[in-house]
C-alpha positions as semicolon CSV with decimal commas, in nm:
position;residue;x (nm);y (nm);z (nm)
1;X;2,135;-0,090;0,048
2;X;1,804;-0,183;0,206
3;X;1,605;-0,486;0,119
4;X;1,255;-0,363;-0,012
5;X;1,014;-0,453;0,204
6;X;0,678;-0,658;0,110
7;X;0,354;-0,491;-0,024
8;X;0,122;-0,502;0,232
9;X;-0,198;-0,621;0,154
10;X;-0,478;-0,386;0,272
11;X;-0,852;-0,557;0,415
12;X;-1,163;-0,317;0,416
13;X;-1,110;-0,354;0,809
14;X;-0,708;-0,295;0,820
15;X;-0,806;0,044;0,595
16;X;-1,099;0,161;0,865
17;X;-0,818;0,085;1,133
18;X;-0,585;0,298;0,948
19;X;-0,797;0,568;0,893
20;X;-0,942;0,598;1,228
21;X;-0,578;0,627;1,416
22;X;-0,498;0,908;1,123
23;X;-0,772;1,075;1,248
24;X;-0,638;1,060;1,633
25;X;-0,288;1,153;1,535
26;X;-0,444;1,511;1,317
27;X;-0,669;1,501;1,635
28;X;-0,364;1,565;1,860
29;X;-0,165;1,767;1,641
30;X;0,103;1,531;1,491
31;X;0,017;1,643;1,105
32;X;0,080;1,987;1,115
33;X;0,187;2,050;0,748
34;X;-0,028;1,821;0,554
35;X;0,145;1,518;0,634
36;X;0,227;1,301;0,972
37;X;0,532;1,459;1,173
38;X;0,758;1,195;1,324
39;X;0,564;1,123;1,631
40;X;0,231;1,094;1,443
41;X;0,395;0,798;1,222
42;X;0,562;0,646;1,545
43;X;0,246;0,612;1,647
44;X;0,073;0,533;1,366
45;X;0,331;0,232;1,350
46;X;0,246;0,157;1,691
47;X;-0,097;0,166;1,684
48;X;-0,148;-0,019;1,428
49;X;0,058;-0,324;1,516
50;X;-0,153;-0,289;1,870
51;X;-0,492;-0,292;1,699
52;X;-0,466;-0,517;1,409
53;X;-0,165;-0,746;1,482
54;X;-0,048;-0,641;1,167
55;X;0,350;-0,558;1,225
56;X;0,390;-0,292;0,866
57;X;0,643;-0,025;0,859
58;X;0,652;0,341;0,808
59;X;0,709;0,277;0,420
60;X;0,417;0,053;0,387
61;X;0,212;0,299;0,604
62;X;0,291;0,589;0,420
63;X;0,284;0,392;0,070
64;X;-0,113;0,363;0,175
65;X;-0,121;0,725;0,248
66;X;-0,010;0,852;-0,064
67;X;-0,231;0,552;-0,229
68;X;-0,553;0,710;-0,059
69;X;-0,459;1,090;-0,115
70;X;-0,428;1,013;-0,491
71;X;-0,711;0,824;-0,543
72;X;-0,898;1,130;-0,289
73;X;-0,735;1,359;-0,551
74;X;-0,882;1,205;-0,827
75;X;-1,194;1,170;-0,683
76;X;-1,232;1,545;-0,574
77;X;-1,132;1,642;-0,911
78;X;-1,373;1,435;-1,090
79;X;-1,659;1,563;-0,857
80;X;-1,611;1,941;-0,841
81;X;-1,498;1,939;-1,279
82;X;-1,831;1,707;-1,302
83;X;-2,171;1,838;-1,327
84;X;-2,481;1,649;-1,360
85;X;-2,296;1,312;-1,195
86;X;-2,506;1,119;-0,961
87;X;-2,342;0,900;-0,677
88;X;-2,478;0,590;-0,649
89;X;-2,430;0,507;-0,256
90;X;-2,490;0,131;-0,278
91;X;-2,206;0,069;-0,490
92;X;-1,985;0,399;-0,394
93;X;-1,933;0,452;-0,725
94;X;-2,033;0,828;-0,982
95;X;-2,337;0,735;-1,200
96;X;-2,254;0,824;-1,560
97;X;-2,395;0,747;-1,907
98;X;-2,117;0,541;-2,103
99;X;-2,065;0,855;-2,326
100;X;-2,017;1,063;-2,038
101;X;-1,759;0,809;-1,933
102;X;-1,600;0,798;-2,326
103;X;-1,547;1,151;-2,346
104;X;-1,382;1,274;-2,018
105;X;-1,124;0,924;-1,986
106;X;-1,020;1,129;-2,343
107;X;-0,928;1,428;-2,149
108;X;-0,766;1,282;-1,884
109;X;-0,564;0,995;-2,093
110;X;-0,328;1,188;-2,296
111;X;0,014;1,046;-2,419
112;X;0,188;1,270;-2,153
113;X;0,053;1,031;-1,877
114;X;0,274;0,736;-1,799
115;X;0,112;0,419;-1,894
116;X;-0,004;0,336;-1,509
117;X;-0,149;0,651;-1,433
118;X;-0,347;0,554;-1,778
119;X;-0,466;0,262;-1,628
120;X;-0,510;0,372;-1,287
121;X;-0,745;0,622;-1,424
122;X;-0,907;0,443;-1,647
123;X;-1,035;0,192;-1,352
124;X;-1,212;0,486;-1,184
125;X;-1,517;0,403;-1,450
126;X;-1,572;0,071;-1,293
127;X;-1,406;0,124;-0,909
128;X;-1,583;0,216;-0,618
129;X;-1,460;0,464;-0,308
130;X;-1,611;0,341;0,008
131;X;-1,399;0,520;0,287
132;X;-1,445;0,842;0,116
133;X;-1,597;1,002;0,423
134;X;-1,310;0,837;0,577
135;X;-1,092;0,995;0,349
136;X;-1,163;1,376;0,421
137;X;-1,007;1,263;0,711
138;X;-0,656;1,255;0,639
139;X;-0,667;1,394;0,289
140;X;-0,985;1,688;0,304
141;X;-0,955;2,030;0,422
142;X;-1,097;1,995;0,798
143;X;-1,125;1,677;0,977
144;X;-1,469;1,528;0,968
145;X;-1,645;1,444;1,307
């Protein structure tokens, strides 16, 4: 059996480094179902290592993918199922009235959800989004320029 390896621990810089190769990869083709194809993560590995020192593997690469598509997720459906929401771009977080808040975390916590997603969810009232630009990259419908 395989040894599990580390949790890598993610930097504001290591993310925009991240991001930005993702971008090159969908650039040249290597996601062409939604998700990296093998070359795209070889890459990806590769690049990486070459631009940030930082030696992580495919795992811990695509762990952070699925991290940033389901907090994108989450995001996109709070925006488009939210009306009358302001952004507030200093902080990167959705402007809301703490009733607002108390009456949609409701609807989304029910006892079907697992206890993390709870929490998870719960943190979006307080948590901010700053590579959400960023984020249309790999996760939106077109690839921002």
């Amino acid at each position: 059996m395989a040894e599990k390896a580390e949790k890598a621990v993610w930097d504001d810089a290591h993310v925009v480094h991240f991001i930005s190769i993702c971008k090159e990869e969908i650039a040249n083709g290597n996601r062409p179902l939604g998700f990296l194809n093998p070359i795209g993560w070889k890459n990806l590995v590769e690049k990486f290592e070459a631009r940030t020192g930082k030696n992580l593997t495919r795992t811990q690469l695509k762990n952070k993918w699925d991290s940033m598509k389901k907090e994108y997720t989450w995001f996109m459906e709070l925006k488009i199922a939210a009306t009358g929401l302001g952004w507030d771009d200093a902080k990167q977080t959705v402007d809301a009235s703490k009733e607002w808040w108390d009456e949609h975390l409701q609807v989304l916590l029910n006892p079907i959800v697992i206890a993390r997603q709870q929490f998870e969810r719960q943190t979006w009232k307080h948590s901010h989004f700053p590579f959400l630009c960023l984020c249309l990259v790999c996760h939106g419908s077109k690839i921002a320029e």
